[in-house]
Amino acid sequence: MGAAAQRRPHGGRGVPARQAAAPRKLSSLIAAFVRLDLSCFGPEPVNLSTLGAWLPRHLLGALILAAALLAGGEAAAHAVSEGDRGYIQEITGVNIIPFVYLGAKHMVTGYDHILFLLGVIFFLYRLKHIGIYVSLFALGHSVTMLLGVSFNVGINSYIIDAIIGLSVVYKALDNMGTFRRWLGFQPNTKAATLLFGFCHGFGLSTKIIEYNISPDGLLPNLLAFNVGVEIGQLLALGAILIAMTYWRRTSSFQRHAYFANVVMMTLGFMLFGYQVTGYFVV
């Protein structure tokens, strides 16, 4: 499916209510999981209607804020906190629940994955199409993560993270219809999603190899980590879909969709630049 086709789905703008349905507590679950500060919503518990009204108005602002944060700090796309790193290096044996948690936390807080997911579903309206593309991405990063760690195949983290930054650039350009104008044809978006899924998986495997996980219980722990990554991906996807569904129902979506992808492309180039600089400087 090309970018142009994705912009004009059959059935009009927006998604049917039954497709947009999401668990009412999903937003609260995501917020609690990553320990976000949601005090801006007031003392009352966060609910879907409040979050839905806030997210569309601030989605562009959030992207721009992310750019500012990247400009002021280190862009370590697959970084693991010191506490998690020490835990990974010290434990031995099968630890299913901790690795599920670590995998989910890594995905939910991994801005490179989230940016790419946002780009992938930006102009996808039907759940069938979203499921296909997200499944291809999940298949790609699952295969290379498991094989990379199992056979100790790692790629320099700066190089692989630079490629991941370019994957965000690619998807933003695709959403803007740039390739059709430049090349005269639309590249296969499904193949590109699978290919970049492979790259994201190598990013995961490279970090895991660097932390020298104990070989005792390695395979079950890796499978648990991958399950956690998929859980985290579903949580992140749910949050993105909530925001996009509400935003698409407003007139600002048509006015600002192109600019949002320009910001996303800029973030991708920033990720790429930071990693290339790190490769030559560190």
PDB file of N, CA and C in Angstrom, residues 105-192:
ATOM      1  N   LYS A 105       9.381  -2.645  29.040  1.00  0.00           N
ATOM      2  CA  LYS A 105       9.871  -1.311  29.411  1.00  0.00           C
ATOM      3  C   LYS A 105      10.777  -0.749  28.321  1.00  0.00           C
ATOM      4  N   HIS A 106      11.613  -1.607  27.757  1.00  0.00           N
ATOM      5  CA  HIS A 106      12.532  -1.159  26.713  1.00  0.00           C
ATOM      6  C   HIS A 106      11.766  -0.631  25.509  1.00  0.00           C
ATOM      7  N   MET A 107      10.706  -1.332  25.119  1.00  0.00           N
ATOM      8  CA  MET A 107       9.951  -0.892  23.947  1.00  0.00           C
ATOM      9  C   MET A 107       9.169   0.380  24.230  1.00  0.00           C
ATOM     10  N   VAL A 108       8.498   0.456  25.370  1.00  0.00           N
ATOM     11  CA  VAL A 108       7.667   1.619  25.687  1.00  0.00           C
ATOM     12  C   VAL A 108       8.509   2.882  25.804  1.00  0.00           C
ATOM     13  N   THR A 109       9.735   2.745  26.312  1.00  0.00           N
ATOM     14  CA  THR A 109      10.596   3.921  26.495  1.00  0.00           C
ATOM     15  C   THR A 109      11.587   4.098  25.347  1.00  0.00           C
ATOM     16  N   GLY A 110      11.513   3.256  24.325  1.00  0.00           N
ATOM     17  CA  GLY A 110      12.437   3.356  23.187  1.00  0.00           C
ATOM     18  C   GLY A 110      11.873   4.288  22.127  1.00  0.00           C
ATOM     19  N   TYR A 111      12.328   5.546  22.142  1.00  0.00           N
ATOM     20  CA  TYR A 111      11.726   6.541  21.257  1.00  0.00           C
ATOM     21  C   TYR A 111      11.956   6.239  19.786  1.00  0.00           C
ATOM     22  N   ASP A 112      13.038   5.504  19.446  1.00  0.00           N
ATOM     23  CA  ASP A 112      13.256   5.171  18.037  1.00  0.00           C
ATOM     24  C   ASP A 112      12.182   4.218  17.531  1.00  0.00           C
ATOM     25  N   HIS A 113      11.843   3.221  18.343  1.00  0.00           N
ATOM     26  CA  HIS A 113      10.766   2.291  17.968  1.00  0.00           C
ATOM     27  C   HIS A 113       9.439   3.022  17.847  1.00  0.00           C
ATOM     28  N   ILE A 114       9.155   3.898  18.827  1.00  0.00           N
ATOM     29  CA  ILE A 114       7.875   4.600  18.843  1.00  0.00           C
ATOM     30  C   ILE A 114       7.748   5.536  17.640  1.00  0.00           C
ATOM     31  N   LEU A 115       8.833   6.234  17.307  1.00  0.00           N
ATOM     32  CA  LEU A 115       8.801   7.116  16.144  1.00  0.00           C
ATOM     33  C   LEU A 115       8.531   6.331  14.864  1.00  0.00           C
ATOM     34  N   PHE A 116       9.190   5.171  14.735  1.00  0.00           N
ATOM     35  CA  PHE A 116       8.981   4.376  13.529  1.00  0.00           C
ATOM     36  C   PHE A 116       7.542   3.855  13.478  1.00  0.00           C
ATOM     37  N   LEU A 117       7.019   3.380  14.611  1.00  0.00           N
ATOM     38  CA  LEU A 117       5.636   2.915  14.655  1.00  0.00           C
ATOM     39  C   LEU A 117       4.669   4.041  14.280  1.00  0.00           C
ATOM     40  N   LEU A 118       4.922   5.241  14.802  1.00  0.00           N
ATOM     41  CA  LEU A 118       4.082   6.386  14.459  1.00  0.00           C
ATOM     42  C   LEU A 118       4.097   6.626  12.957  1.00  0.00           C
ATOM     43  N   GLY A 119       5.280   6.560  12.359  1.00  0.00           N
ATOM     44  CA  GLY A 119       5.370   6.751  10.917  1.00  0.00           C
ATOM     45  C   GLY A 119       4.639   5.672  10.137  1.00  0.00           C
ATOM     46  N   VAL A 120       4.744   4.438  10.614  1.00  0.00           N
ATOM     47  CA  VAL A 120       4.128   3.311   9.905  1.00  0.00           C
ATOM     48  C   VAL A 120       2.611   3.452   9.864  1.00  0.00           C
ATOM     49  N   ILE A 121       1.997   3.840  10.973  1.00  0.00           N
ATOM     50  CA  ILE A 121       0.527   3.851  11.022  1.00  0.00           C
ATOM     51  C   ILE A 121      -0.062   5.238  10.760  1.00  0.00           C
ATOM     52  N   PHE A 122       0.778   6.216  10.425  1.00  0.00           N
ATOM     53  CA  PHE A 122       0.301   7.593  10.315  1.00  0.00           C
ATOM     54  C   PHE A 122      -0.879   7.717   9.355  1.00  0.00           C
ATOM     55  N   PHE A 123      -0.813   7.060   8.212  1.00  0.00           N
ATOM     56  CA  PHE A 123      -1.889   7.137   7.231  1.00  0.00           C
ATOM     57  C   PHE A 123      -2.596   5.796   7.060  1.00  0.00           C
ATOM     58  N   LEU A 124      -2.510   4.932   8.054  1.00  0.00           N
ATOM     59  CA  LEU A 124      -3.253   3.675   8.038  1.00  0.00           C
ATOM     60  C   LEU A 124      -4.495   3.835   8.892  1.00  0.00           C
ATOM     61  N   TYR A 125      -5.662   3.556   8.313  1.00  0.00           N
ATOM     62  CA  TYR A 125      -6.924   3.755   9.012  1.00  0.00           C
ATOM     63  C   TYR A 125      -7.581   2.433   9.407  1.00  0.00           C
ATOM     64  N   ARG A 126      -7.378   1.401   8.664  1.00  0.00           N
ATOM     65  CA  ARG A 126      -8.058   0.134   8.930  1.00  0.00           C
ATOM     66  C   ARG A 126      -7.188  -0.760   9.807  1.00  0.00           C
ATOM     67  N   LEU A 127      -7.841  -1.394  10.786  1.00  0.00           N
ATOM     68  CA  LEU A 127      -7.102  -2.248  11.709  1.00  0.00           C
ATOM     69  C   LEU A 127      -6.417  -3.404  10.984  1.00  0.00           C
ATOM     70  N   LYS A 128      -7.005  -3.860   9.900  1.00  0.00           N
ATOM     71  CA  LYS A 128      -6.392  -4.938   9.123  1.00  0.00           C
ATOM     72  C   LYS A 128      -5.034  -4.508   8.589  1.00  0.00           C
ATOM     73  N   HIS A 129      -4.971  -3.320   8.029  1.00  0.00           N
ATOM     74  CA  HIS A 129      -3.713  -2.828   7.474  1.00  0.00           C
ATOM     75  C   HIS A 129      -2.700  -2.542   8.583  1.00  0.00           C
ATOM     76  N   ILE A 130      -3.176  -1.976   9.695  1.00  0.00           N
ATOM     77  CA  ILE A 130      -2.286  -1.725  10.821  1.00  0.00           C
ATOM     78  C   ILE A 130      -1.697  -3.033  11.329  1.00  0.00           C
ATOM     79  N   GLY A 131      -2.542  -4.061  11.439  1.00  0.00           N
ATOM     80  CA  GLY A 131      -2.074  -5.363  11.915  1.00  0.00           C
ATOM     81  C   GLY A 131      -1.012  -5.960  11.006  1.00  0.00           C
ATOM     82  N   ILE A 132      -1.180  -5.810   9.695  1.00  0.00           N
ATOM     83  CA  ILE A 132      -0.212  -6.370   8.752  1.00  0.00           C
ATOM     84  C   ILE A 132       1.152  -5.704   8.919  1.00  0.00           C
ATOM     85  N   TYR A 133       1.164  -4.384   8.944  1.00  0.00           N
ATOM     86  CA  TYR A 133       2.443  -3.666   9.012  1.00  0.00           C
ATOM     87  C   TYR A 133       3.122  -3.857  10.365  1.00  0.00           C
ATOM     88  N   VAL A 134       2.343  -3.806  11.442  1.00  0.00           N
ATOM     89  CA  VAL A 134       2.936  -3.992  12.768  1.00  0.00           C
ATOM     90  C   VAL A 134       3.455  -5.418  12.920  1.00  0.00           C
ATOM     91  N   SER A 135       2.745  -6.385  12.347  1.00  0.00           N
ATOM     92  CA  SER A 135       3.199  -7.782  12.415  1.00  0.00           C
ATOM     93  C   SER A 135       4.502  -7.977  11.650  1.00  0.00           C
ATOM     94  N   LEU A 136       4.635  -7.324  10.493  1.00  0.00           N
ATOM     95  CA  LEU A 136       5.883  -7.412   9.734  1.00  0.00           C
ATOM     96  C   LEU A 136       7.043  -6.811  10.525  1.00  0.00           C
ATOM     97  N   PHE A 137       6.796  -5.678  11.162  1.00  0.00           N
ATOM     98  CA  PHE A 137       7.828  -5.044  11.981  1.00  0.00           C
ATOM     99  C   PHE A 137       8.204  -5.945  13.150  1.00  0.00           C
ATOM    100  N   ALA A 138       7.202  -6.522  13.813  1.00  0.00           N
ATOM    101  CA  ALA A 138       7.461  -7.409  14.956  1.00  0.00           C
ATOM    102  C   ALA A 138       8.224  -8.654  14.516  1.00  0.00           C
ATOM    103  N   LEU A 139       7.837  -9.220  13.378  1.00  0.00           N
ATOM    104  CA  LEU A 139       8.541 -10.406  12.869  1.00  0.00           C
ATOM    105  C   LEU A 139      10.001 -10.078  12.604  1.00  0.00           C
ATOM    106  N   GLY A 140      10.252  -8.937  11.974  1.00  0.00           N
ATOM    107  CA  GLY A 140      11.617  -8.562  11.642  1.00  0.00           C
ATOM    108  C   GLY A 140      12.491  -8.414  12.863  1.00  0.00           C
ATOM    109  N   HIS A 141      12.042  -7.621  13.849  1.00  0.00           N
ATOM    110  CA  HIS A 141      12.941  -7.397  14.993  1.00  0.00           C
ATOM    111  C   HIS A 141      13.012  -8.609  15.915  1.00  0.00           C
ATOM    112  N   SER A 142      11.990  -9.477  15.895  1.00  0.00           N
ATOM    113  CA  SER A 142      12.061 -10.696  16.710  1.00  0.00           C
ATOM    114  C   SER A 142      13.099 -11.666  16.152  1.00  0.00           C
ATOM    115  N   VAL A 143      13.096 -11.835  14.839  1.00  0.00           N
ATOM    116  CA  VAL A 143      14.021 -12.789  14.204  1.00  0.00           C
ATOM    117  C   VAL A 143      15.466 -12.373  14.426  1.00  0.00           C
ATOM    118  N   THR A 144      15.803 -11.121  14.135  1.00  0.00           N
ATOM    119  CA  THR A 144      17.197 -10.710  14.248  1.00  0.00           C
ATOM    120  C   THR A 144      17.649 -10.598  15.702  1.00  0.00           C
ATOM    121  N   MET A 145      16.739 -10.257  16.614  1.00  0.00           N
ATOM    122  CA  MET A 145      17.134 -10.211  18.021  1.00  0.00           C
ATOM    123  C   MET A 145      17.476 -11.597  18.540  1.00  0.00           C
ATOM    124  N   LEU A 146      16.607 -12.571  18.273  1.00  0.00           N
ATOM    125  CA  LEU A 146      16.828 -13.931  18.771  1.00  0.00           C
ATOM    126  C   LEU A 146      18.035 -14.575  18.109  1.00  0.00           C
ATOM    127  N   LEU A 147      18.155 -14.447  16.793  1.00  0.00           N
ATOM    128  CA  LEU A 147      19.287 -15.050  16.095  1.00  0.00           C
ATOM    129  C   LEU A 147      20.592 -14.343  16.441  1.00  0.00           C
ATOM    130  N   GLY A 148      20.533 -13.023  16.546  1.00  0.00           N
ATOM    131  CA  GLY A 148      21.747 -12.268  16.848  1.00  0.00           C
ATOM    132  C   GLY A 148      22.338 -12.655  18.190  1.00  0.00           C
ATOM    133  N   VAL A 149      21.489 -12.763  19.218  1.00  0.00           N
ATOM    134  CA  VAL A 149      21.992 -13.126  20.545  1.00  0.00           C
ATOM    135  C   VAL A 149      22.387 -14.598  20.587  1.00  0.00           C
ATOM    136  N   SER A 150      21.574 -15.463  19.978  1.00  0.00           N
ATOM    137  CA  SER A 150      21.849 -16.901  20.015  1.00  0.00           C
ATOM    138  C   SER A 150      23.178 -17.239  19.360  1.00  0.00           C
ATOM    139  N   PHE A 151      23.512 -16.556  18.260  1.00  0.00           N
ATOM    140  CA  PHE A 151      24.752 -16.846  17.534  1.00  0.00           C
ATOM    141  C   PHE A 151      25.827 -15.774  17.765  1.00  0.00           C
ATOM    142  N   ASN A 152      25.577 -14.918  18.765  1.00  0.00           N
ATOM    143  CA  ASN A 152      26.548 -13.892  19.151  1.00  0.00           C
ATOM    144  C   ASN A 152      26.963 -13.021  17.963  1.00  0.00           C
ATOM    145  N   VAL A 153      25.962 -12.620  17.178  1.00  0.00           N
ATOM    146  CA  VAL A 153      26.203 -11.758  16.029  1.00  0.00           C
ATOM    147  C   VAL A 153      25.751 -10.345  16.382  1.00  0.00           C
ATOM    148  N   GLY A 154      26.703  -9.472  16.597  1.00  0.00           N
ATOM    149  CA  GLY A 154      26.386  -8.095  16.945  1.00  0.00           C
ATOM    150  C   GLY A 154      26.949  -7.128  15.930  1.00  0.00           C
ATOM    151  N   ILE A 155      26.348  -5.976  15.844  1.00  0.00           N
ATOM    152  CA  ILE A 155      26.809  -4.903  14.977  1.00  0.00           C
ATOM    153  C   ILE A 155      27.131  -3.712  15.860  1.00  0.00           C
ATOM    154  N   ASN A 156      28.139  -2.953  15.499  1.00  0.00           N
ATOM    155  CA  ASN A 156      28.478  -1.775  16.275  1.00  0.00           C
ATOM    156  C   ASN A 156      27.207  -0.968  16.579  1.00  0.00           C
ATOM    157  N   SER A 157      26.981  -0.672  17.864  1.00  0.00           N
ATOM    158  CA  SER A 157      25.717  -0.052  18.270  1.00  0.00           C
ATOM    159  C   SER A 157      25.506   1.312  17.630  1.00  0.00           C
ATOM    160  N   TYR A 158      26.591   2.055  17.386  1.00  0.00           N
ATOM    161  CA  TYR A 158      26.439   3.362  16.749  1.00  0.00           C
ATOM    162  C   TYR A 158      25.965   3.212  15.305  1.00  0.00           C
ATOM    163  N   ILE A 159      26.495   2.213  14.620  1.00  0.00           N
ATOM    164  CA  ILE A 159      26.111   2.005  13.225  1.00  0.00           C
ATOM    165  C   ILE A 159      24.657   1.584  13.126  1.00  0.00           C
ATOM    166  N   ILE A 160      24.269   0.607  13.949  1.00  0.00           N
ATOM    167  CA  ILE A 160      22.908   0.093  13.839  1.00  0.00           C
ATOM    168  C   ILE A 160      21.894   1.142  14.280  1.00  0.00           C
ATOM    169  N   ASP A 161      22.235   1.952  15.301  1.00  0.00           N
ATOM    170  CA  ASP A 161      21.319   3.001  15.722  1.00  0.00           C
ATOM    171  C   ASP A 161      21.231   4.120  14.687  1.00  0.00           C
ATOM    172  N   ALA A 162      22.316   4.353  13.942  1.00  0.00           N
ATOM    173  CA  ALA A 162      22.264   5.332  12.850  1.00  0.00           C
ATOM    174  C   ALA A 162      21.311   4.848  11.757  1.00  0.00           C
ATOM    175  N   ILE A 163      21.369   3.540  11.454  1.00  0.00           N
ATOM    176  CA  ILE A 163      20.456   2.971  10.455  1.00  0.00           C
ATOM    177  C   ILE A 163      19.010   3.090  10.929  1.00  0.00           C
ATOM    178  N   ILE A 164      18.799   2.865  12.220  1.00  0.00           N
ATOM    179  CA  ILE A 164      17.452   2.994  12.774  1.00  0.00           C
ATOM    180  C   ILE A 164      16.954   4.426  12.644  1.00  0.00           C
ATOM    181  N   GLY A 165      17.850   5.398  12.859  1.00  0.00           N
ATOM    182  CA  GLY A 165      17.473   6.788  12.637  1.00  0.00           C
ATOM    183  C   GLY A 165      17.039   7.030  11.199  1.00  0.00           C
ATOM    184  N   LEU A 166      17.762   6.414  10.265  1.00  0.00           N
ATOM    185  CA  LEU A 166      17.395   6.557   8.848  1.00  0.00           C
ATOM    186  C   LEU A 166      16.056   5.887   8.546  1.00  0.00           C
ATOM    187  N   SER A 167      15.718   4.834   9.311  1.00  0.00           N
ATOM    188  CA  SER A 167      14.416   4.191   9.096  1.00  0.00           C
ATOM    189  C   SER A 167      13.280   5.155   9.412  1.00  0.00           C
ATOM    190  N   VAL A 168      13.475   5.994  10.428  1.00  0.00           N
ATOM    191  CA  VAL A 168      12.474   7.013  10.757  1.00  0.00           C
ATOM    192  C   VAL A 168      12.403   8.049   9.634  1.00  0.00           C
ATOM    193  N   VAL A 169      13.551   8.451   9.116  1.00  0.00           N
ATOM    194  CA  VAL A 169      13.592   9.394   7.990  1.00  0.00           C
ATOM    195  C   VAL A 169      12.857   8.816   6.788  1.00  0.00           C
ATOM    196  N   TYR A 170      13.148   7.557   6.477  1.00  0.00           N
ATOM    197  CA  TYR A 170      12.513   6.902   5.331  1.00  0.00           C
ATOM    198  C   TYR A 170      10.991   6.946   5.452  1.00  0.00           C
ATOM    199  N   LYS A 171      10.494   6.572   6.634  1.00  0.00           N
ATOM    200  CA  LYS A 171       9.043   6.467   6.781  1.00  0.00           C
ATOM    201  C   LYS A 171       8.385   7.835   6.690  1.00  0.00           C
ATOM    202  N   ALA A 172       9.034   8.859   7.243  1.00  0.00           N
ATOM    203  CA  ALA A 172       8.476  10.207   7.139  1.00  0.00           C
ATOM    204  C   ALA A 172       8.440  10.668   5.681  1.00  0.00           C
ATOM    205  N   LEU A 173       9.517  10.419   4.940  1.00  0.00           N
ATOM    206  CA  LEU A 173       9.550  10.781   3.521  1.00  0.00           C
ATOM    207  C   LEU A 173       8.485  10.010   2.740  1.00  0.00           C
ATOM    208  N   ASP A 174       8.303   8.759   3.086  1.00  0.00           N
ATOM    209  CA  ASP A 174       7.289   7.948   2.427  1.00  0.00           C
ATOM    210  C   ASP A 174       5.900   8.529   2.671  1.00  0.00           C
ATOM    211  N   ASN A 175       5.642   8.938   3.912  1.00  0.00           N
ATOM    212  CA  ASN A 175       4.339   9.520   4.236  1.00  0.00           C
ATOM    213  C   ASN A 175       4.096  10.827   3.485  1.00  0.00           C
ATOM    214  N   MET A 176       5.158  11.547   3.164  1.00  0.00           N
ATOM    215  CA  MET A 176       5.025  12.811   2.436  1.00  0.00           C
ATOM    216  C   MET A 176       4.953  12.611   0.924  1.00  0.00           C
ATOM    217  N   GLY A 177       4.999  11.348   0.471  1.00  0.00           N
ATOM    218  CA  GLY A 177       4.928  11.068  -0.957  1.00  0.00           C
ATOM    219  C   GLY A 177       6.176  11.433  -1.723  1.00  0.00           C
ATOM    220  N   THR A 178       7.302  11.535  -1.014  1.00  0.00           N
ATOM    221  CA  THR A 178       8.537  12.012  -1.634  1.00  0.00           C
ATOM    222  C   THR A 178       9.101  11.029  -2.648  1.00  0.00           C
ATOM    223  N   PHE A 179       9.049   9.744  -2.345  1.00  0.00           N
ATOM    224  CA  PHE A 179       9.684   8.762  -3.228  1.00  0.00           C
ATOM    225  C   PHE A 179       8.982   8.675  -4.578  1.00  0.00           C
ATOM    226  N   ARG A 180       7.667   8.807  -4.562  1.00  0.00           N
ATOM    227  CA  ARG A 180       6.942   8.785  -5.840  1.00  0.00           C
ATOM    228  C   ARG A 180       7.346   9.980  -6.697  1.00  0.00           C
ATOM    229  N   ARG A 181       7.555  11.130  -6.064  1.00  0.00           N
ATOM    230  CA  ARG A 181       7.965  12.319  -6.830  1.00  0.00           C
ATOM    231  C   ARG A 181       9.410  12.200  -7.298  1.00  0.00           C
ATOM    232  N   TRP A 182      10.276  11.679  -6.441  1.00  0.00           N
ATOM    233  CA  TRP A 182      11.695  11.585  -6.787  1.00  0.00           C
ATOM    234  C   TRP A 182      11.986  10.437  -7.759  1.00  0.00           C
ATOM    235  N   LEU A 183      11.397   9.281  -7.490  1.00  0.00           N
ATOM    236  CA  LEU A 183      11.739   8.074  -8.237  1.00  0.00           C
ATOM    237  C   LEU A 183      10.733   7.741  -9.331  1.00  0.00           C
ATOM    238  N   GLY A 184       9.552   8.302  -9.252  1.00  0.00           N
ATOM    239  CA  GLY A 184       8.533   7.995 -10.234  1.00  0.00           C
ATOM    240  C   GLY A 184       7.751   6.735  -9.927  1.00  0.00           C
ATOM    241  N   PHE A 185       8.024   6.092  -8.794  1.00  0.00           N
ATOM    242  CA  PHE A 185       7.267   4.915  -8.380  1.00  0.00           C
ATOM    243  C   PHE A 185       7.301   4.836  -6.860  1.00  0.00           C
ATOM    244  N   GLN A 186       6.394   4.020  -6.303  1.00  0.00           N
ATOM    245  CA  GLN A 186       6.295   3.858  -4.865  1.00  0.00           C
ATOM    246  C   GLN A 186       7.012   2.582  -4.440  1.00  0.00           C
ATOM    247  N   PRO A 187       8.076   2.677  -3.614  1.00  0.00           N
ATOM    248  CA  PRO A 187       8.740   1.468  -3.124  1.00  0.00           C
ATOM    249  C   PRO A 187       7.761   0.602  -2.329  1.00  0.00           C
ATOM    250  N   ASN A 188       8.074  -0.682  -2.254  1.00  0.00           N
ATOM    251  CA  ASN A 188       7.223  -1.629  -1.524  1.00  0.00           C
ATOM    252  C   ASN A 188       7.294  -1.323  -0.028  1.00  0.00           C
ATOM    253  N   THR A 189       6.220  -0.781   0.515  1.00  0.00           N
ATOM    254  CA  THR A 189       6.241  -0.349   1.911  1.00  0.00           C
ATOM    255  C   THR A 189       6.260  -1.530   2.889  1.00  0.00           C
ATOM    256  N   LYS A 190       5.650  -2.640   2.499  1.00  0.00           N
ATOM    257  CA  LYS A 190       5.676  -3.820   3.375  1.00  0.00           C
ATOM    258  C   LYS A 190       7.092  -4.383   3.478  1.00  0.00           C
ATOM    259  N   ALA A 191       7.785  -4.471   2.355  1.00  0.00           N
ATOM    260  CA  ALA A 191       9.162  -4.973   2.374  1.00  0.00           C
ATOM    261  C   ALA A 191      10.064  -4.043   3.179  1.00  0.00           C
ATOM    262  N   ALA A 192       9.845  -2.733   3.036  1.00  0.00           N
ATOM    263  CA  ALA A 192      10.658  -1.768   3.788  1.00  0.00           C
ATOM    264  C   ALA A 192      10.411  -1.900   5.284  1.00  0.00           C
TER     265      ALA A 192
END
